[in-house]
Amino acid sequence: MNPETALRLLLVAAGALLVAGVARRRGWPAPLLLVLAGLIASPLVPQVELDSHVVLLVLLPPLLYSAALDSSYLRLREVTRPVALLSIGLVLFTMVVVGYVVHLLVPGLPMAAAFALGAIVAPPDAVAAVAVGRRLGLPRRTLTILIGESLFNDATALTAYRVALGAVTGSAFEFAGAAGQFLFAAVGGVVIGVALALVFGWLLPRLRDPLVENTVMLLIPFGAYLAAEQVHASGVISVVIVGLYLGGRMHRQGFGTRLVADGVWKVTDFVLETIVFALIGLQLTYVIPREYSAWQLAGYAAAVLAAAVLARFAWVFPTSYLQKTRPPVQNVVIVGWAGMRGVVSLAAAFAIPAGFAGRDLLLFLTFTTVIGTLLLQGLTFPALIRRLKVTSEQEVYEDNLAEAAAKQAAIQAGLDRLNEILPPEEELDEITRDVVGQLRQKTERRAMSAWERLGGGTGQGGSETPSVLYRRLRGEMLEAERGVMVRLRDERRIDDEVLRRVMAELDFEEAILER
């Protein structure tokens, strides 16, 4: 990479982080604002072409892995059928629908090339939808379905894309051969993912060093992806399997590993997603074909966008009612409208080899479909959720009730253990009695805070609960303590090393208060 390209990438990253920071401060959906900013800036900034290899080998694995770590295998197991119908059935259905629409619209474009476009635009990216859904309180089951779909649909789409690409570039299409490729990719990805998951599940707890463990975890998604892709299996499935397995076993890691991992993956997700959505908007200057009129391009783009959106509804509504538990129609509408496409589609389109029949048009139609779904569906998604009044208020109450009961049971177990290891009360010296009193007082405060949440006490309207009051007052004290420590360091009465140690203690206490 030459210095000029590196500088361009740095400027894009800096600008994207600035836009994302403003969006977070204002409470706006950052992915959509980044796409808009990229579109506006694309004619004005130095060109930064999306490199498909960078996306598929560098950006995709850690994003998938992080989403899998943060997901719940147990919750996904409860929605296996709808996730499979969306991540496999809907992807193939969308590929066929879009493929036939494009084949009918564009004379001379090979059928396999049209199906390749269908496979490219088939998989939605749930990042924007899930971010909005969590903020507005979508039911957990709906969010789990959207997350599960986005974890596995890339594997189906990329495999179908490779089959269609091969049919155009020389190898004749055979259903048996295509089905064999699908089966091998899926089974191979699962086998490699399970094998690596077992290896790393055994290794990580034995490292016993938070920095080393998290460094290894940063390398895992790339290793899992490349290991599967080397044998033409699905790297996506391999990464997701490893992430789900290790995410379910994070409780076996040390507390330091979990604290560091939480920060590491939040920063990683924020940086990568910010750059990805900015790059989507910046591709405008690369994707406009010259051999078609503006009216032709507009017509083709509208037709493909409509086909992709309507195909999702045509699939989601009937298949939603094949399940044992029939979801409310509002939830089905939400899932149907949550079909925003993302960077995987663009990366697959840019990976089409030069000289491929209709490559420029396929690039353009992929771009317009991605942008169209992000802006059309993404901008209206919050209003749709509010209009349909789909909320998780009952789930929140049930979660708070379950948390309070679970904390009460755990706290009682802790107190029982404390009583087991202590000598009789009359044998305790004054120091031990004071320490035990503090432990019991802190334990009672934790139990009280969980039950207070059920009563709705949040500190608003002058109705501060004891726990809220405690957090607020202790927060003020911590800020004053930090000020004194910094002043003493500036006066050279303590060293920077002392300041860092004390600040770490205060920071951990504040983190506990915030949690």
Coordinates of C-alpha atoms in Angstrom, one line a residue:
M1 CA 0.0 0.0 0.0
N2 CA 1.5 3.3 -1.0
P3 CA 1.5 6.4 1.3
E4 CA -1.2 8.2 -0.7
T5 CA -3.7 5.3 -0.4
A6 CA -2.9 4.9 3.3
L7 CA -3.6 8.6 3.8
R8 CA -6.9 8.3 2.0
L9 CA -7.9 5.5 4.2
L10 CA -6.9 7.4 7.3
L11 CA -8.9 10.4 6.2
V12 CA -12.0 8.2 5.5
A13 CA -11.7 6.5 8.9
A14 CA -11.3 9.9 10.7
G15 CA -14.2 11.4 8.9
A16 CA -16.4 8.4 9.5
L17 CA -15.6 8.3 13.2
L18 CA -16.4 12.0 13.5
V19 CA -19.8 11.4 11.8
A20 CA -20.5 8.4 14.0
G21 CA -19.5 10.3 17.1
V22 CA -22.1 13.0 16.3
A23 CA -24.7 10.4 15.6
R24 CA -24.2 8.7 18.9
R25 CA -24.3 12.0 20.8
R26 CA -27.5 13.0 19.1
G27 CA -29.1 9.5 19.3
W28 CA -29.3 9.2 15.5
P29 CA -28.8 5.8 13.7
A30 CA -25.1 6.0 12.9
P31 CA -25.1 3.5 10.0
L32 CA -27.6 5.5 8.0
L33 CA -25.9 8.8 8.7
L34 CA -22.6 7.3 7.6
V35 CA -24.1 6.1 4.3
L36 CA -25.6 9.5 3.6
A37 CA -22.3 11.2 4.5
G38 CA -20.5 8.9 2.2
L39 CA -22.9 9.6 -0.7
I40 CA -22.6 13.3 -0.3
A41 CA -18.8 13.2 0.0
S42 CA -18.1 10.7 -2.7
P43 CA -17.7 13.3 -5.6
L44 CA -15.6 15.6 -3.3
V45 CA -13.1 13.3 -1.6
P46 CA -10.2 11.2 -3.1
Q47 CA -11.5 7.9 -4.4
V48 CA -11.3 5.0 -2.1
E49 CA -12.4 1.8 -3.9
L50 CA -13.9 -1.0 -1.8
D51 CA -11.5 -3.9 -1.9
S52 CA -13.5 -7.1 -1.8
H53 CA -10.6 -9.1 -0.3
V54 CA -10.3 -6.6 2.5
V55 CA -14.0 -6.9 3.3
L56 CA -14.2 -10.7 3.2
L57 CA -10.9 -11.5 4.8
V58 CA -10.4 -8.5 7.2
L59 CA -13.7 -6.9 8.1
L60 CA -16.2 -9.7 7.9
P61 CA -14.7 -12.3 10.2
P62 CA -14.3 -10.1 13.3
L63 CA -17.7 -8.5 12.9
L64 CA -19.3 -12.0 12.6
Y65 CA -17.3 -13.3 15.5
S66 CA -18.2 -10.4 17.8
A67 CA -21.9 -10.7 16.9
A68 CA -21.7 -14.5 17.7
L69 CA -19.9 -13.9 21.0
D70 CA -22.7 -11.5 22.0
S71 CA -25.5 -13.8 20.9
S72 CA -27.1 -16.6 22.9
Y73 CA -26.8 -20.2 21.6
L74 CA -29.8 -21.1 23.8
R75 CA -32.0 -18.3 22.4
L76 CA -30.9 -19.2 18.8
R77 CA -31.8 -22.8 19.5
E78 CA -35.4 -21.7 20.3
V79 CA -35.7 -20.0 16.9
T80 CA -34.0 -22.6 14.8
R81 CA -36.8 -22.9 12.3
P82 CA -37.4 -19.2 11.5
V83 CA -33.7 -18.6 11.3
A84 CA -33.2 -21.5 8.9
L85 CA -36.1 -20.4 6.8
L86 CA -34.7 -16.9 6.5
S87 CA -30.9 -17.6 6.3
I88 CA -31.3 -20.5 3.8
G89 CA -34.8 -20.5 2.2
L90 CA -35.2 -16.7 1.9
V91 CA -31.7 -16.2 0.4
L92 CA -32.4 -18.8 -2.3
F93 CA -35.9 -17.5 -2.9
T94 CA -34.6 -13.9 -3.3
M95 CA -31.8 -15.1 -5.6
V96 CA -34.4 -16.7 -7.9
V97 CA -36.9 -13.8 -7.8
V98 CA -34.3 -11.1 -8.4
G99 CA -32.5 -13.3 -11.0
Y100 CA -35.6 -13.8 -13.1
V101 CA -36.6 -10.1 -12.9
V102 CA -33.1 -9.0 -14.1
H103 CA -33.1 -11.7 -16.8
L104 CA -36.4 -10.4 -18.2
L105 CA -35.4 -6.7 -17.9
V106 CA -31.9 -6.8 -19.4
P107 CA -31.7 -8.5 -22.8
G108 CA -28.5 -10.4 -23.5
L109 CA -27.5 -10.8 -19.8
P110 CA -26.9 -14.5 -19.1
M111 CA -29.3 -16.2 -16.8
A112 CA -26.4 -17.3 -14.5
A113 CA -25.2 -13.7 -14.3
A114 CA -28.7 -12.6 -13.3
F115 CA -28.8 -15.3 -10.6
A116 CA -25.3 -14.1 -9.4
L117 CA -26.8 -10.7 -8.8
G118 CA -29.7 -12.3 -7.0
A119 CA -27.3 -14.1 -4.7
I120 CA -25.3 -10.9 -4.2
V121 CA -28.3 -8.8 -3.0
A122 CA -30.0 -11.7 -1.1
P123 CA -28.5 -11.5 2.4
P124 CA -29.6 -8.6 4.6
D125 CA -27.2 -7.1 7.2
A126 CA -29.0 -6.7 10.5
V127 CA -26.6 -4.2 12.1
A128 CA -28.8 -1.2 11.4
A129 CA -32.1 -3.0 12.1
V130 CA -30.8 -4.5 15.4
A131 CA -29.3 -1.2 16.6
V132 CA -32.7 0.6 16.1
G133 CA -34.7 -2.4 17.4
R134 CA -32.7 -2.5 20.7
R135 CA -33.0 1.2 21.2
L136 CA -36.8 1.1 20.7
G137 CA -37.3 -2.1 22.6
L138 CA -38.2 -4.8 20.1
P139 CA -39.2 -8.1 21.6
R140 CA -36.2 -10.4 22.3
R141 CA -37.5 -13.2 20.0
T142 CA -37.7 -10.8 17.0
L143 CA -34.2 -9.5 17.7
T144 CA -32.9 -13.0 18.0
I145 CA -34.4 -14.0 14.7
L146 CA -32.8 -11.0 12.9
I147 CA -29.4 -11.6 14.5
G148 CA -29.5 -15.3 13.7
E149 CA -30.5 -14.6 10.1
S150 CA -27.6 -12.2 9.7
L151 CA -25.1 -14.7 11.2
F152 CA -25.9 -17.4 8.8
N153 CA -27.3 -15.9 5.6
D154 CA -23.9 -14.8 4.3
A155 CA -22.8 -18.4 4.0
T156 CA -25.8 -19.3 1.9
A157 CA -25.5 -16.2 -0.3
L158 CA -21.7 -16.5 -0.9
T159 CA -22.0 -20.2 -1.8
A160 CA -24.8 -19.5 -4.2
Y161 CA -22.9 -16.6 -5.7
R162 CA -19.8 -18.8 -6.3
V163 CA -22.0 -21.5 -8.0
A164 CA -23.6 -18.9 -10.3
L165 CA -20.2 -17.2 -11.0
G166 CA -18.8 -20.6 -12.0
A167 CA -21.7 -21.2 -14.4
V168 CA -20.9 -17.9 -16.2
T169 CA -17.2 -18.4 -16.4
G170 CA -17.2 -21.8 -17.9
S171 CA -18.5 -24.7 -15.8
A172 CA -22.0 -25.8 -16.8
F173 CA -24.7 -25.6 -14.1
E174 CA -25.9 -28.9 -12.7
F175 CA -28.3 -29.0 -9.8
A176 CA -26.6 -32.0 -8.3
G177 CA -23.2 -30.3 -8.4
A178 CA -24.6 -27.1 -6.9
A179 CA -26.4 -29.0 -4.1
G180 CA -23.2 -30.8 -3.4
Q181 CA -21.3 -27.5 -3.1
F182 CA -23.9 -26.2 -0.7
L183 CA -23.8 -29.3 1.4
F184 CA -20.0 -29.5 1.5
A185 CA -19.7 -25.8 2.4
A186 CA -22.2 -26.1 5.2
V187 CA -21.0 -29.3 6.7
G188 CA -17.3 -28.4 6.2
G189 CA -17.9 -25.1 8.0
V190 CA -19.7 -26.8 10.9
V191 CA -17.0 -29.5 11.3
I192 CA -14.1 -27.0 11.2
G193 CA -15.9 -24.6 13.5
V194 CA -16.7 -27.3 16.1
A195 CA -13.1 -28.6 16.0
L196 CA -11.6 -25.1 16.5
A197 CA -14.2 -24.3 19.1
L198 CA -13.2 -27.3 21.2
V199 CA -9.5 -26.5 20.8
F200 CA -9.9 -22.8 21.9
G201 CA -12.5 -23.7 24.5
W202 CA -9.8 -25.9 26.1
L203 CA -6.9 -23.5 25.5
L204 CA -8.2 -20.1 26.6
P205 CA -9.0 -20.8 30.3
R206 CA -5.5 -22.2 30.7
L207 CA -3.7 -19.1 29.5
R208 CA -4.7 -17.2 32.7
D209 CA -3.6 -13.8 31.3
P210 CA -6.3 -11.4 30.2
L211 CA -4.1 -9.6 27.6
V212 CA -2.9 -12.9 26.1
E213 CA -6.4 -14.4 26.1
N214 CA -7.9 -11.4 24.4
T215 CA -5.1 -11.2 21.8
V216 CA -5.7 -14.8 20.9
M217 CA -9.4 -14.1 20.7
L218 CA -8.7 -11.3 18.2
L219 CA -6.9 -13.8 16.0
I220 CA -9.5 -16.6 16.3
P221 CA -12.0 -15.2 13.7
F222 CA -9.4 -14.9 11.0
G223 CA -8.0 -18.3 11.7
A224 CA -11.4 -19.9 11.7
Y225 CA -12.4 -18.2 8.4
L226 CA -9.2 -19.0 6.6
A227 CA -9.1 -22.6 7.8
A228 CA -12.6 -23.2 6.3
E229 CA -12.0 -21.2 3.1
Q230 CA -8.8 -23.1 2.4
V231 CA -10.8 -26.3 1.9
H232 CA -13.7 -24.5 0.1
A233 CA -15.9 -24.8 3.1
S234 CA -17.9 -21.9 4.6
G235 CA -15.7 -19.6 6.6
V236 CA -18.8 -17.7 7.7
I237 CA -20.3 -20.8 9.4
S238 CA -16.9 -21.7 10.9
V239 CA -16.5 -18.3 12.5
V240 CA -20.1 -18.2 13.8
I241 CA -19.8 -21.7 15.4
V242 CA -16.6 -20.8 17.2
G243 CA -18.0 -17.4 18.4
L244 CA -21.3 -19.0 19.7
Y245 CA -19.4 -21.7 21.5
L246 CA -16.8 -19.4 23.2
G247 CA -19.4 -16.8 23.9
G248 CA -21.4 -19.4 25.9
R249 CA -18.3 -20.3 27.9
M250 CA -17.1 -16.8 28.8
H251 CA -18.2 -17.4 32.4
R252 CA -15.2 -19.8 32.6
Q253 CA -12.7 -17.1 31.9
G254 CA -11.3 -14.8 34.6
F255 CA -13.1 -11.5 35.4
G256 CA -10.1 -9.6 33.9
T257 CA -10.6 -11.4 30.6
R258 CA -14.3 -10.5 30.5
L259 CA -13.7 -6.9 31.4
V260 CA -11.0 -6.5 28.7
A261 CA -13.0 -8.4 26.1
D262 CA -16.0 -6.2 26.6
G263 CA -14.0 -3.1 25.8
V264 CA -12.0 -4.7 23.0
W265 CA -15.0 -5.9 21.1
K266 CA -17.0 -2.8 21.6
V267 CA -14.2 -0.7 20.1
T268 CA -13.6 -3.2 17.3
D269 CA -17.3 -3.2 16.3
F270 CA -17.5 0.5 16.4
V271 CA -14.4 1.1 14.3
L272 CA -15.1 -1.6 11.7
E273 CA -18.9 -0.8 11.3
T274 CA -18.2 2.9 11.1
I275 CA -15.6 2.4 8.3
V276 CA -17.8 -0.2 6.5
F277 CA -20.9 2.0 6.3
A278 CA -18.8 5.1 5.2
L279 CA -17.2 3.0 2.5
I280 CA -20.6 1.9 1.2
G281 CA -21.6 5.5 0.5
L282 CA -18.2 6.4 -1.1
Q283 CA -18.6 3.8 -3.8
L284 CA -20.9 6.0 -5.9
T285 CA -18.2 7.1 -8.3
Y286 CA -17.2 3.5 -9.2
V287 CA -20.5 2.0 -10.0
I288 CA -22.2 4.1 -12.7
P289 CA -22.1 2.2 -16.0
R290 CA -21.7 4.4 -19.1
E291 CA -23.4 2.2 -21.7
Y292 CA -27.0 2.7 -20.4
S293 CA -29.1 5.8 -20.3
A294 CA -30.1 7.4 -17.0
W295 CA -33.7 6.3 -17.4
Q296 CA -32.7 2.7 -18.1
L297 CA -30.5 2.6 -15.0
A298 CA -33.2 4.1 -12.8
G299 CA -35.8 1.6 -14.1
Y300 CA -33.4 -1.4 -13.5
A301 CA -32.5 -0.1 -10.1
A302 CA -36.1 0.4 -9.0
A303 CA -37.1 -3.0 -10.3
V304 CA -34.3 -4.9 -8.5
L305 CA -35.0 -2.9 -5.3
A306 CA -38.7 -3.7 -5.4
A307 CA -38.0 -7.4 -6.2
A308 CA -35.7 -7.7 -3.2
V309 CA -38.1 -6.0 -0.8
L310 CA -41.2 -7.7 -2.0
A311 CA -39.6 -11.1 -2.2
R312 CA -38.8 -10.9 1.5
F313 CA -42.5 -10.1 2.4
A314 CA -43.7 -12.8 0.0
W315 CA -41.5 -15.3 1.9
V316 CA -41.8 -14.0 5.5
F317 CA -45.6 -14.0 5.8
P318 CA -46.4 -17.5 4.8
T319 CA -43.4 -19.1 6.5
S320 CA -44.0 -17.3 9.7
Y321 CA -47.2 -19.2 10.2
L322 CA -45.7 -22.6 9.6
Q323 CA -44.3 -22.4 13.1
K324 CA -45.9 -24.0 16.2
T325 CA -46.1 -20.6 17.9
R326 CA -47.7 -18.1 15.5
P327 CA -46.2 -14.6 16.0
P328 CA -48.4 -11.4 16.0
V329 CA -48.8 -9.9 12.6
Q330 CA -47.0 -6.7 13.8
N331 CA -43.8 -8.7 14.5
V332 CA -44.0 -10.4 11.1
V333 CA -44.2 -6.9 9.4
I334 CA -41.2 -5.8 11.4
V335 CA -39.1 -8.8 10.3
G336 CA -40.3 -8.3 6.7
W337 CA -39.2 -4.6 6.7
A338 CA -35.9 -5.3 8.3
G339 CA -34.2 -6.3 5.1
M340 CA -31.4 -3.7 4.8
R341 CA -28.5 -4.9 2.8
G342 CA -24.9 -4.2 3.7
V343 CA -21.2 -4.4 2.8
V344 CA -21.1 -8.2 2.1
S345 CA -23.2 -7.6 -1.0
L346 CA -21.0 -4.8 -2.2
A347 CA -17.8 -6.9 -1.5
A348 CA -19.2 -9.8 -3.5
A349 CA -20.1 -7.5 -6.4
F350 CA -16.6 -6.0 -6.5
A351 CA -15.1 -9.5 -6.4
I352 CA -16.7 -10.2 -9.8
P353 CA -13.7 -10.7 -12.2
A354 CA -13.0 -8.1 -14.9
G355 CA -14.5 -9.1 -18.2
F356 CA -17.5 -10.8 -16.6
A357 CA -20.7 -10.4 -18.6
G358 CA -22.5 -7.3 -17.3
R359 CA -20.1 -6.7 -14.5
D360 CA -20.6 -2.9 -14.5
L361 CA -24.4 -3.2 -14.4
L362 CA -24.3 -5.8 -11.6
L363 CA -22.1 -3.5 -9.6
F364 CA -24.5 -0.6 -10.1
L365 CA -27.6 -2.6 -9.2
T366 CA -25.9 -4.0 -6.1
F367 CA -25.0 -0.5 -5.0
T368 CA -28.5 0.9 -5.6
T369 CA -30.1 -2.0 -3.8
V370 CA -27.8 -1.6 -0.8
I371 CA -28.3 2.1 -0.6
G372 CA -32.0 1.9 -1.4
T373 CA -32.7 -0.6 1.4
L374 CA -30.6 1.2 3.9
L375 CA -32.3 4.6 3.3
L376 CA -35.8 3.5 2.4
Q377 CA -36.2 0.8 5.1
G378 CA -33.6 2.1 7.5
L379 CA -35.0 5.6 7.8
T380 CA -38.6 4.4 8.2
F381 CA -37.9 1.5 10.5
P382 CA -38.1 3.4 13.8
A383 CA -41.4 5.0 12.7
L384 CA -42.8 1.6 11.8
I385 CA -41.9 0.1 15.2
R386 CA -43.6 3.0 17.0
R387 CA -46.6 2.9 14.7
L388 CA -47.1 -0.8 15.2
K389 CA -46.5 -0.4 19.0
V390 CA -44.2 -3.4 19.1
T391 CA -42.5 -3.3 22.5
S392 CA -40.8 -5.5 25.0
E393 CA -42.2 -3.9 28.1
Q394 CA -43.5 -7.2 29.5
E395 CA -40.2 -8.9 28.8
V396 CA -38.3 -6.1 30.6
Y397 CA -40.5 -6.5 33.6
E398 CA -40.1 -10.3 33.6
D399 CA -36.3 -9.9 33.2
N400 CA -36.2 -7.6 36.2
L401 CA -38.3 -9.9 38.2
A402 CA -36.1 -12.9 37.3
E403 CA -32.9 -10.9 37.9
A404 CA -34.1 -9.8 41.4
A405 CA -35.1 -13.4 42.3
A406 CA -31.8 -14.8 40.9
K407 CA -29.7 -12.2 42.8
Q408 CA -31.6 -12.9 46.0
A409 CA -30.8 -16.6 45.6
A410 CA -27.1 -15.9 44.7
I411 CA -26.7 -13.4 47.6
Q412 CA -28.2 -15.9 50.1
A413 CA -25.7 -18.5 48.8
G414 CA -22.9 -16.0 49.4
L415 CA -24.1 -15.2 52.9
D416 CA -24.4 -18.9 53.7
R417 CA -20.8 -19.4 52.6
L418 CA -19.7 -16.5 54.7
N419 CA -21.3 -18.0 57.7
E420 CA -19.7 -21.4 57.0
I421 CA -16.2 -20.1 57.0
L422 CA -16.5 -17.7 59.9
P423 CA -16.1 -18.8 63.6
P424 CA -19.0 -18.2 66.0
E425 CA -20.0 -14.5 66.4
E426 CA -18.7 -14.3 70.0
E427 CA -15.2 -15.4 68.8
L428 CA -14.8 -12.6 66.2
D429 CA -12.4 -9.8 67.0
E430 CA -13.4 -6.2 66.4
I431 CA -11.7 -5.9 63.0
T432 CA -13.2 -9.1 61.6
R433 CA -16.7 -8.1 62.9
D434 CA -16.4 -4.7 61.2
V435 CA -15.3 -6.3 57.8
V436 CA -18.2 -8.8 58.0
G437 CA -20.6 -6.0 58.7
Q438 CA -19.5 -4.2 55.7
L439 CA -19.8 -7.3 53.5
R440 CA -23.3 -7.9 54.7
Q441 CA -24.3 -4.3 54.3
K442 CA -23.0 -4.2 50.7
T443 CA -24.8 -7.5 50.0
E444 CA -28.1 -6.2 51.2
R445 CA -27.7 -3.1 49.1
R446 CA -27.2 -5.2 46.0
A447 CA -30.3 -7.3 46.7
M448 CA -32.3 -4.1 47.4
S449 CA -31.3 -2.5 44.1
A450 CA -32.6 -5.4 42.1
W451 CA -36.0 -5.3 43.8
E452 CA -36.2 -1.5 43.6
R453 CA -36.0 -1.7 39.7
L454 CA -39.3 -3.5 39.7
G455 CA -40.9 -0.5 41.4
G456 CA -39.7 1.8 38.6
G457 CA -37.6 4.0 40.9
T458 CA -35.1 5.6 38.5
G459 CA -34.2 8.8 40.3
Q460 CA -36.5 10.9 38.1
G461 CA -39.2 13.3 39.3
G462 CA -37.7 13.5 42.8
S463 CA -38.4 9.8 43.6
E464 CA -34.8 8.6 44.2
T465 CA -34.6 5.1 45.6
P466 CA -31.9 4.4 48.2
S467 CA -29.7 2.6 45.6
V468 CA -30.1 5.5 43.1
L469 CA -29.2 8.0 45.8
Y470 CA -26.2 5.9 46.9
R471 CA -24.9 5.8 43.3
R472 CA -25.3 9.5 42.8
L473 CA -23.7 10.5 46.0
R474 CA -20.8 8.0 45.7
G475 CA -20.3 9.2 42.1
E476 CA -19.8 12.8 43.4
M477 CA -17.4 11.6 46.0
L478 CA -15.3 9.6 43.5
E479 CA -15.0 12.7 41.3
A480 CA -13.7 14.7 44.2
E481 CA -11.2 11.9 45.1
R482 CA -9.9 11.9 41.5
G483 CA -9.4 15.7 41.6
V484 CA -7.3 15.4 44.8
M485 CA -5.2 12.7 43.3
V486 CA -4.5 14.6 40.1
R487 CA -3.6 17.8 42.1
L488 CA -1.2 15.8 44.3
R489 CA 0.4 14.4 41.2
D490 CA 0.7 17.9 39.6
E491 CA 2.3 19.1 42.8
R492 CA 4.8 16.2 42.6
R493 CA 3.7 14.8 45.9
I494 CA 2.9 11.5 44.4
D495 CA 4.3 9.8 41.3
D496 CA 2.3 9.0 38.1
E497 CA 2.5 5.3 38.9
V498 CA 0.7 5.9 42.2
L499 CA -1.9 8.0 40.4
R500 CA -2.5 5.3 37.8
R501 CA -3.0 2.6 40.5
V502 CA -5.4 4.7 42.6
M503 CA -7.3 5.9 39.4
A504 CA -7.8 2.2 38.4
E505 CA -9.3 1.4 41.8
L506 CA -11.7 4.4 41.5
D507 CA -12.6 3.5 38.0
F508 CA -13.4 -0.1 38.9
E509 CA -15.7 1.1 41.7
E510 CA -17.4 3.6 39.4
A511 CA -17.9 0.8 36.8
I512 CA -19.5 -1.3 39.5
L513 CA -21.8 1.6 40.4
E514 CA -22.8 2.1 36.7
R515 CA -23.5 -1.6 36.2

